[in-house]
mmCIF file of C-alpha atoms in Angstrom:
data_model
loop_
_atom_site.group_PDB
_atom_site.id
_atom_site.type_symbol
_atom_site.label_atom_id
_atom_site.label_comp_id
_atom_site.label_asym_id
_atom_site.label_seq_id
_atom_site.Cartn_x
_atom_site.Cartn_y
_atom_site.Cartn_z
ATOM 1 C CA UNK A 884 -0.109 -0.090 0.011
ATOM 2 C CA UNK A 885 1.409 3.276 -1.001
ATOM 3 C CA UNK A 886 0.810 6.259 1.460
ATOM 4 C CA UNK A 887 -0.600 9.534 0.184
ATOM 5 C CA UNK A 888 1.895 12.524 0.695
ATOM 6 C CA UNK A 889 -0.844 14.492 2.149
ATOM 7 C CA UNK A 890 -0.700 11.928 5.218
ATOM 8 C CA UNK A 891 2.861 13.597 5.997
ATOM 9 C CA UNK A 892 1.695 17.030 5.811
ATOM 10 C CA UNK A 893 -1.268 16.106 8.335
ATOM 11 C CA UNK A 894 1.164 14.769 10.691
ATOM 12 C CA UNK A 895 3.252 18.025 10.420
ATOM 13 C CA UNK A 896 -0.101 20.183 11.085
ATOM 14 C CA UNK A 897 -1.086 18.134 14.191
ATOM 15 C CA UNK A 898 2.625 18.521 15.511
ATOM 16 C CA UNK A 899 2.172 22.226 14.848
ATOM 17 C CA UNK A 900 -0.916 22.385 16.739
ATOM 18 C CA UNK A 901 0.370 20.058 19.378
ATOM 19 C CA UNK A 902 3.593 22.623 20.002
ATOM 20 C CA UNK A 903 1.345 25.530 19.811
ATOM 21 C CA UNK A 904 -1.062 24.396 22.261
ATOM 22 C CA UNK A 905 1.737 23.475 24.756
ATOM 23 C CA UNK A 906 3.244 26.979 24.064
ATOM 24 C CA UNK A 907 -0.112 28.575 24.713
ATOM 25 C CA UNK A 908 -0.784 26.602 27.551
ATOM 26 C CA UNK A 909 2.616 27.511 29.365
ATOM 27 C CA UNK A 910 1.489 31.216 29.017
ATOM 28 C CA UNK A 911 -1.931 30.701 30.138
ATOM 29 C CA UNK A 912 -0.991 29.095 33.487
ATOM 30 C CA UNK A 913 1.280 32.027 33.986
ATOM 31 C CA UNK A 914 -1.296 34.485 33.494
ATOM 32 C CA UNK A 915 -2.688 36.379 36.354
ATOM 33 C CA UNK A 916 -6.766 36.279 35.826
ATOM 34 C CA UNK A 917 -6.714 39.752 37.721
ATOM 35 C CA UNK A 918 -4.442 41.606 35.215
ATOM 36 C CA UNK A 919 -5.039 42.844 31.607
ATOM 37 C CA UNK A 920 -4.948 39.916 28.994
ATOM 38 C CA UNK A 921 -2.630 41.095 26.089
ATOM 39 C CA UNK A 922 -1.118 39.323 22.937
ATOM 40 C CA UNK A 923 -1.663 35.858 22.428
ATOM 41 C CA UNK A 924 -3.463 35.215 25.732
ATOM 42 C CA UNK A 925 -6.338 38.068 24.352
ATOM 43 C CA UNK A 926 -6.456 36.210 21.190
ATOM 44 C CA UNK A 927 -7.074 32.585 22.740
ATOM 45 C CA UNK A 928 -9.456 34.356 24.776
ATOM 46 C CA UNK A 929 -11.345 36.110 22.252
ATOM 47 C CA UNK A 930 -11.296 33.125 20.183
ATOM 48 C CA UNK A 931 -12.486 30.676 22.855
ATOM 49 C CA UNK A 932 -15.249 33.206 23.796
ATOM 50 C CA UNK A 933 -16.810 33.774 20.240
ATOM 51 C CA UNK A 934 -17.035 29.574 19.694
ATOM 52 C CA UNK A 935 -18.268 29.140 23.281
ATOM 53 C CA UNK A 936 -21.070 32.173 22.442
ATOM 54 C CA UNK A 937 -21.787 30.614 19.063
ATOM 55 C CA UNK A 938 -22.300 27.156 20.364
ATOM 56 C CA UNK A 939 -24.452 28.241 23.398
ATOM 57 C CA UNK A 940 -26.528 30.610 20.637
ATOM 58 C CA UNK A 941 -27.552 27.773 18.282
ATOM 59 C CA UNK A 942 -27.683 24.583 20.415
ATOM 60 C CA UNK A 943 -28.986 24.385 24.082
ATOM 61 C CA UNK A 944 -26.716 24.360 27.383
ATOM 62 C CA UNK A 945 -26.832 20.665 27.856
ATOM 63 C CA UNK A 946 -25.217 20.025 24.033
ATOM 64 C CA UNK A 947 -23.079 22.999 24.318
ATOM 65 C CA UNK A 948 -21.065 21.510 27.353
ATOM 66 C CA UNK A 949 -20.323 18.478 24.685
ATOM 67 C CA UNK A 950 -20.049 20.552 21.394
ATOM 68 C CA UNK A 951 -17.904 23.253 22.317
ATOM 69 C CA UNK A 952 -14.478 21.439 22.604
ATOM 70 C CA UNK A 953 -15.376 19.437 19.157
ATOM 71 C CA UNK A 954 -16.173 22.756 17.576
ATOM 72 C CA UNK A 955 -12.680 24.385 18.875
ATOM 73 C CA UNK A 956 -10.741 21.493 17.580
ATOM 74 C CA UNK A 957 -12.442 21.299 14.198
ATOM 75 C CA UNK A 958 -12.218 25.066 13.651
ATOM 76 C CA UNK A 959 -8.351 25.165 14.524
ATOM 77 C CA UNK A 960 -7.536 22.336 12.457
ATOM 78 C CA UNK A 961 -9.418 23.479 9.411
ATOM 79 C CA UNK A 962 -8.280 26.704 9.701
ATOM 80 C CA UNK A 963 -4.714 25.654 9.839
ATOM 81 C CA UNK A 964 -5.055 23.217 7.380
ATOM 82 C CA UNK A 965 -6.447 25.756 4.855
ATOM 83 C CA UNK A 966 -3.742 28.073 5.474
ATOM 84 C CA UNK A 967 -0.893 25.296 5.059
ATOM 85 C CA UNK A 968 -0.456 26.351 1.677
ATOM 86 C CA UNK A 969 1.287 29.770 3.033
ATOM 87 C CA UNK A 970 3.951 27.581 4.537
ATOM 88 C CA UNK A 971 4.394 25.927 0.744
ATOM 89 C CA UNK A 972 2.569 22.515 2.282
ATOM 90 C CA UNK A 973 -0.011 20.697 0.713
ATOM 91 C CA UNK A 974 -3.258 21.853 2.040
ATOM 92 C CA UNK A 975 -4.674 18.456 4.025
ATOM 93 C CA UNK A 976 -8.131 19.812 3.299
ATOM 94 C CA UNK A 977 -7.247 19.635 -0.535
ATOM 95 C CA UNK A 978 -7.321 15.909 -0.314
ATOM 96 C CA UNK A 979 -10.814 14.764 -0.098
ATOM 97 C CA UNK A 980 -10.602 12.031 2.360
ATOM 98 C CA UNK A 981 -9.889 14.385 5.044
ATOM 99 C CA UNK A 982 -12.791 16.865 4.179
ATOM 100 C CA UNK A 983 -14.825 13.556 4.150
ATOM 101 C CA UNK A 984 -13.998 12.358 7.162
ATOM 102 C CA UNK A 985 -14.665 15.517 8.667
ATOM 103 C CA UNK A 986 -18.126 15.712 7.697
ATOM 104 C CA UNK A 987 -18.948 12.318 8.119
ATOM 105 C CA UNK A 988 -18.177 13.056 11.893
ATOM 106 C CA UNK A 989 -20.585 16.064 11.906
ATOM 107 C CA UNK A 990 -23.195 13.865 9.996
ATOM 108 C CA UNK A 991 -22.857 11.085 12.820
ATOM 109 C CA UNK A 992 -23.355 13.730 15.198
ATOM 110 C CA UNK A 993 -26.479 15.012 13.405
ATOM 111 C CA UNK A 994 -28.012 11.614 13.553
ATOM 112 C CA UNK A 995 -26.618 10.767 17.160
ATOM 113 C CA UNK A 996 -28.634 14.016 18.235
ATOM 114 C CA UNK A 997 -31.720 13.167 16.388
ATOM 115 C CA UNK A 998 -31.920 9.740 17.683
ATOM 116 C CA UNK A 999 -31.245 11.253 21.203
ATOM 117 C CA UNK A 1000 -34.152 13.778 20.775
ATOM 118 C CA UNK A 1001 -36.870 11.504 19.220
ATOM 119 C CA UNK A 1002 -35.977 7.965 20.582
ATOM 120 C CA UNK A 1003 -35.012 5.318 18.100
ATOM 121 C CA UNK A 1004 -38.483 4.339 17.428
ATOM 122 C CA UNK A 1005 -39.735 7.891 16.382
ATOM 123 C CA UNK A 1006 -36.362 8.283 14.634
ATOM 124 C CA UNK A 1007 -37.357 5.160 12.307
ATOM 125 C CA UNK A 1008 -41.006 6.390 11.988
ATOM 126 C CA UNK A 1009 -39.531 9.712 10.775
ATOM 127 C CA UNK A 1010 -37.400 8.244 8.093
ATOM 128 C CA UNK A 1011 -40.808 6.986 6.262
ATOM 129 C CA UNK A 1012 -42.565 10.387 6.442
ATOM 130 C CA UNK A 1013 -45.030 11.204 4.842
ATOM 131 C CA UNK A 1014 -45.285 7.580 3.033
ATOM 132 C CA UNK A 1015 -43.215 4.499 2.976
ATOM 133 C CA UNK A 1016 -41.608 4.685 -0.317
ATOM 134 C CA UNK A 1017 -40.245 8.230 0.916
ATOM 135 C CA UNK A 1018 -37.467 6.481 2.687
ATOM 136 C CA UNK A 1019 -35.512 6.564 -0.358
ATOM 137 C CA UNK A 1020 -35.709 10.434 -0.392
ATOM 138 C CA UNK A 1021 -35.045 10.581 3.068
ATOM 139 C CA UNK A 1022 -31.981 8.747 2.999
ATOM 140 C CA UNK A 1023 -30.638 10.944 -0.152
ATOM 141 C CA UNK A 1024 -31.419 14.132 1.552
ATOM 142 C CA UNK A 1025 -29.186 12.608 4.728
ATOM 143 C CA UNK A 1026 -26.303 11.678 2.292
ATOM 144 C CA UNK A 1027 -26.482 14.913 0.636
ATOM 145 C CA UNK A 1028 -25.609 17.042 3.889
ATOM 146 C CA UNK A 1029 -22.527 14.889 3.927
ATOM 147 C CA UNK A 1030 -21.647 15.480 0.114
ATOM 148 C CA UNK A 1031 -22.399 18.940 0.367
ATOM 149 C CA UNK A 1032 -20.400 19.556 3.519
ATOM 150 C CA UNK A 1033 -17.096 17.734 2.439
ATOM 151 C CA UNK A 1034 -17.430 18.944 -1.216
ATOM 152 C CA UNK A 1035 -17.904 22.521 -0.256
ATOM 153 C CA UNK A 1036 -14.670 22.584 1.938
ATOM 154 C CA UNK A 1037 -12.700 20.489 -0.519
ATOM 155 C CA UNK A 1038 -13.706 22.242 -3.548
ATOM 156 C CA UNK A 1039 -13.169 25.870 -2.056
ATOM 157 C CA UNK A 1040 -9.338 24.845 -0.816
ATOM 158 C CA UNK A 1041 -8.668 22.597 -4.169
ATOM 159 C CA UNK A 1042 -9.558 25.605 -6.243
ATOM 160 C CA UNK A 1043 -7.551 28.080 -4.359
ATOM 161 C CA UNK A 1044 -4.809 25.575 -4.716
ATOM 162 C CA UNK A 1045 -4.930 24.814 -8.490
ATOM 163 C CA UNK A 1046 -5.433 28.513 -9.457
ATOM 164 C CA UNK A 1047 -2.319 29.612 -7.455
ATOM 165 C CA UNK A 1048 -0.471 26.827 -9.147
ATOM 166 C CA UNK A 1049 -1.776 28.162 -12.454
ATOM 167 C CA UNK A 1050 -1.254 31.755 -11.732
ATOM 168 C CA UNK A 1051 2.450 31.192 -10.664
ATOM 169 C CA UNK A 1052 3.236 29.132 -13.960
ATOM 170 C CA UNK A 1053 1.589 32.243 -15.837
ATOM 171 C CA UNK A 1054 3.606 34.769 -14.505
ATOM 172 C CA UNK A 1055 6.820 32.900 -14.638
ATOM 173 C CA UNK A 1056 6.224 32.437 -18.533
ATOM 174 C CA UNK A 1057 5.456 36.089 -18.603
ATOM 175 C CA UNK A 1058 8.545 37.231 -16.442
ATOM 176 C CA UNK A 1059 10.445 35.196 -18.380
ATOM 177 C CA UNK A 1060 9.988 37.461 -21.570
ATOM 178 C CA UNK A 1061 11.364 40.361 -19.444
ATOM 179 C CA UNK A 1062 15.001 40.530 -20.949
ATOM 180 C CA UNK A 1063 16.862 41.533 -17.785
ATOM 181 C CA UNK A 1064 15.345 39.167 -15.231
ATOM 182 C CA UNK A 1065 15.225 36.117 -17.326
ATOM 183 C CA UNK A 1066 14.682 33.087 -15.464
ATOM 184 C CA UNK A 1067 13.520 35.049 -12.110
ATOM 185 C CA UNK A 1068 9.835 35.227 -11.393
ATOM 186 C CA UNK A 1069 9.323 39.145 -10.898
ATOM 187 C CA UNK A 1070 5.972 39.672 -11.417
ATOM 188 C CA UNK A 1071 4.971 36.504 -9.201
ATOM 189 C CA UNK A 1072 6.718 37.951 -6.209
ATOM 190 C CA UNK A 1073 4.806 41.303 -6.276
ATOM 191 C CA UNK A 1074 1.194 39.928 -7.433
ATOM 192 C CA UNK A 1075 1.273 36.462 -5.590
ATOM 193 C CA UNK A 1076 1.018 37.790 -1.899
ATOM 194 C CA UNK A 1077 -2.090 39.544 -2.314
ATOM 195 C CA UNK A 1078 -3.728 36.559 -4.022
ATOM 196 C CA UNK A 1079 -2.306 34.382 -1.502
ATOM 197 C CA UNK A 1080 -4.169 36.625 1.030
ATOM 198 C CA UNK A 1081 -7.381 36.218 -0.769
ATOM 199 C CA UNK A 1082 -7.168 32.245 -1.243
ATOM 200 C CA UNK A 1083 -5.531 31.061 1.668
ATOM 201 C CA UNK A 1084 -6.211 33.450 4.765
ATOM 202 C CA UNK A 1085 -9.540 34.986 3.735
ATOM 203 C CA UNK A 1086 -11.146 31.964 2.142
ATOM 204 C CA UNK A 1087 -9.661 29.438 4.520
ATOM 205 C CA UNK A 1088 -11.090 31.513 7.472
ATOM 206 C CA UNK A 1089 -14.124 31.462 5.835
ATOM 207 C CA UNK A 1090 -14.592 27.919 5.014
ATOM 208 C CA UNK A 1091 -13.844 27.202 8.454
ATOM 209 C CA UNK A 1092 -16.461 29.366 9.831
ATOM 210 C CA UNK A 1093 -18.863 28.115 7.496
ATOM 211 C CA UNK A 1094 -18.405 24.720 8.468
ATOM 212 C CA UNK A 1095 -18.780 25.067 11.985
ATOM 213 C CA UNK A 1096 -21.740 27.149 11.477
ATOM 214 C CA UNK A 1097 -23.514 24.570 9.312
ATOM 215 C CA UNK A 1098 -22.371 21.637 11.394
ATOM 216 C CA UNK A 1099 -23.991 23.779 14.547
ATOM 217 C CA UNK A 1100 -27.215 24.536 12.544
ATOM 218 C CA UNK A 1101 -28.095 21.255 11.480
ATOM 219 C CA UNK A 1102 -27.501 19.791 15.172
ATOM 220 C CA UNK A 1103 -29.456 22.482 16.599
ATOM 221 C CA UNK A 1104 -32.318 21.676 14.210
ATOM 222 C CA UNK A 1105 -32.427 18.166 15.706
ATOM 223 C CA UNK A 1106 -32.215 19.043 19.471
ATOM 224 C CA UNK A 1107 -35.279 19.247 21.193
ATOM 225 C CA UNK A 1108 -36.603 22.941 21.718
ATOM 226 C CA UNK A 1109 -38.260 24.369 24.754
ATOM 227 C CA UNK A 1110 -40.908 26.904 23.978
ATOM 228 C CA UNK B 1053 -10.223 15.284 -29.907
ATOM 229 C CA UNK B 1054 -11.776 13.163 -27.162
ATOM 230 C CA UNK B 1055 -10.316 14.868 -24.321
ATOM 231 C CA UNK B 1056 -11.408 18.363 -25.785
ATOM 232 C CA UNK B 1057 -15.098 17.028 -25.374
ATOM 233 C CA UNK B 1058 -14.465 15.536 -22.261
ATOM 234 C CA UNK B 1059 -12.992 18.847 -20.854
ATOM 235 C CA UNK B 1060 -15.800 20.599 -22.500
ATOM 236 C CA UNK B 1061 -18.371 18.663 -20.979
ATOM 237 C CA UNK B 1062 -16.743 18.973 -17.381
ATOM 238 C CA UNK B 1063 -16.848 22.792 -18.077
ATOM 239 C CA UNK B 1064 -20.356 22.679 -18.800
ATOM 240 C CA UNK B 1065 -21.023 20.796 -15.767
ATOM 241 C CA UNK B 1066 -19.732 23.403 -13.711
ATOM 242 C CA UNK B 1067 -20.986 26.572 -15.418
ATOM 243 C CA UNK B 1068 -24.153 26.109 -13.506
ATOM 244 C CA UNK B 1069 -22.083 27.555 -10.758
ATOM 245 C CA UNK B 1070 -22.190 30.999 -12.294
ATOM 246 C CA UNK B 1071 -26.167 31.225 -11.469
ATOM 247 C CA UNK B 1072 -25.776 30.147 -8.269
ATOM 248 C CA UNK B 1073 -23.292 32.972 -7.509
ATOM 249 C CA UNK B 1074 -25.595 35.427 -8.752
ATOM 250 C CA UNK B 1075 -28.199 34.293 -6.359
ATOM 251 C CA UNK B 1076 -25.994 33.874 -3.292
ATOM 252 C CA UNK B 1077 -25.129 37.220 -3.916
ATOM 253 C CA UNK B 1078 -28.624 38.124 -3.482
ATOM 254 C CA UNK B 1079 -28.970 36.109 -0.360
ATOM 255 C CA UNK B 1080 -26.111 38.635 1.078
ATOM 256 C CA UNK B 1081 -27.812 41.592 -0.013
ATOM 257 C CA UNK B 1082 -31.119 40.499 1.522
ATOM 258 C CA UNK B 1083 -29.269 39.687 4.759
ATOM 259 C CA UNK B 1084 -27.402 42.880 4.891
ATOM 260 C CA UNK B 1085 -30.507 44.792 4.365
ATOM 261 C CA UNK B 1086 -32.389 42.800 7.072
ATOM 262 C CA UNK B 1087 -29.615 43.680 9.725
ATOM 263 C CA UNK B 1088 -30.046 47.124 8.721
ATOM 264 C CA UNK B 1089 -33.453 47.309 9.837
ATOM 265 C CA UNK B 1090 -33.205 45.409 12.790
ATOM 266 C CA UNK B 1091 -29.524 45.037 13.993
ATOM 267 C CA UNK B 1092 -30.515 43.426 17.265
ATOM 268 C CA UNK B 1093 -31.324 40.020 15.183
ATOM 269 C CA UNK B 1094 -27.799 40.167 13.430
ATOM 270 C CA UNK B 1095 -26.840 36.905 14.871
ATOM 271 C CA UNK B 1096 -29.982 34.883 13.636
ATOM 272 C CA UNK B 1097 -29.891 36.528 10.525
ATOM 273 C CA UNK B 1098 -26.502 35.765 9.796
ATOM 274 C CA UNK B 1099 -27.032 32.062 10.779
ATOM 275 C CA UNK B 1100 -30.055 31.857 8.259
ATOM 276 C CA UNK B 1101 -28.366 33.639 5.750
ATOM 277 C CA UNK B 1102 -25.277 31.281 5.612
ATOM 278 C CA UNK B 1103 -27.654 28.238 5.657
ATOM 279 C CA UNK B 1104 -29.767 29.704 2.689
ATOM 280 C CA UNK B 1105 -26.645 30.292 1.009
ATOM 281 C CA UNK B 1106 -25.369 26.859 1.748
ATOM 282 C CA UNK B 1107 -28.507 24.986 0.747
ATOM 283 C CA UNK B 1108 -28.582 27.070 -2.496
ATOM 284 C CA UNK B 1109 -24.901 26.369 -3.240
ATOM 285 C CA UNK B 1110 -25.508 22.488 -3.079
ATOM 286 C CA UNK B 1111 -26.699 22.548 -6.654
ATOM 287 C CA UNK B 1112 -23.445 24.301 -7.592
ATOM 288 C CA UNK B 1113 -21.329 21.528 -5.688
ATOM 289 C CA UNK B 1114 -23.615 18.930 -7.378
ATOM 290 C CA UNK B 1115 -22.359 20.198 -10.549
ATOM 291 C CA UNK B 1116 -18.614 20.386 -9.205
ATOM 292 C CA UNK B 1117 -18.904 16.749 -8.256
ATOM 293 C CA UNK B 1118 -20.381 15.642 -11.748
ATOM 294 C CA UNK B 1119 -17.176 17.693 -13.328
ATOM 295 C CA UNK B 1120 -15.122 15.602 -11.005
ATOM 296 C CA UNK B 1121 -16.496 12.249 -12.167
ATOM 297 C CA UNK B 1122 -16.609 13.220 -15.894
ATOM 298 C CA UNK B 1123 -12.865 13.997 -15.568
ATOM 299 C CA UNK B 1124 -11.715 11.226 -13.230
ATOM 300 C CA UNK B 1125 -13.601 8.623 -14.997
ATOM 301 C CA UNK B 1126 -14.237 9.543 -18.435
ATOM 302 C CA UNK B 1127 -10.910 11.177 -18.700
ATOM 303 C CA UNK B 1128 -8.607 8.445 -16.922
#
C-alpha cells in the first residue's frame, strides 16, 4: 500500500498544533486572572469566547458542554489546514479523504442528536415520512448533507490551490519574456502575496467558519426545543 | 479530440455555478438589508443567511461533483 503525500503534511500540521497548544498553555498557566490580557492570551480568549457564544446560541446548554471542545478542535484544525499553503505545504483539506471524514463526523453527530431527541422508534418512523416509499428520498437527503459539507470545503481549497499553481506558472512565463530578469519570477513575487491573502487566509478562515456554522445549525435543528 | 470533448463536458457541468453565484449574492444583499432594519437580530439573520446560501450552493457543488466524475472516470 502506498501512502499519499498528504499524510505527512497532516502529521506535520498535528505536530504544529500540539506545539502551539503546549506553548499557549504555558502562557495561560502563568497568566494572572486579575490583570489585563495582552497578546496571544487575549487572542486565545477572544477566539474561545466567540466559539463558546456561537455554540450556546445555536444549541442548548447541555449539548454545548459536549460540542464546544469539538467545534474548537475542528475550527483550529480546518483553519490551520487551509492556510498550510502559506508554508508551502499541500493543504490536508485539499485531499477529499480528509474533508469527507470531517463531514462524516458531523453527520454522525447530527444523527446521534436526532435519535437522542426523538427516541429510536420515532426516528425510524420519521425516515418513512410521509409515506413508506419516501424512505429513499429521506436517505438521499441525509447523504446529501455529507456530500455537500465535504465537497464545499474540498472544492474551495482545491480551487485556491490549483489557481495559485496556474498563476505562478503564468507569471513565470510572462516574466521570462522580460529581458533583464530572465529566469526570475518578478511579477509573481509582487502579485502572488495579494492572491495568497485572498485564497489562503480569507477563503480559509471563511470556510472554517462556514463549516462550523453549518455543523451547529444542522445539530441545533435536531435538538428538542423548549418554548 | 476526445480529451477536448471531455474537458468541454466538465466545463459545462460547473457552468451552473455562475447562476448560483448571482443568487447567493442576493442572499447576502437580503441579509445586509435585514440587519440594517433590525440590528438586534444580526446573529440569527447571519446564521439563516449562511444556511440559505449553503443550501443554494448545493446545486453548484453537485455540478462540481459531476465535473470531477467526468474528468476522473471518462478522462482517466
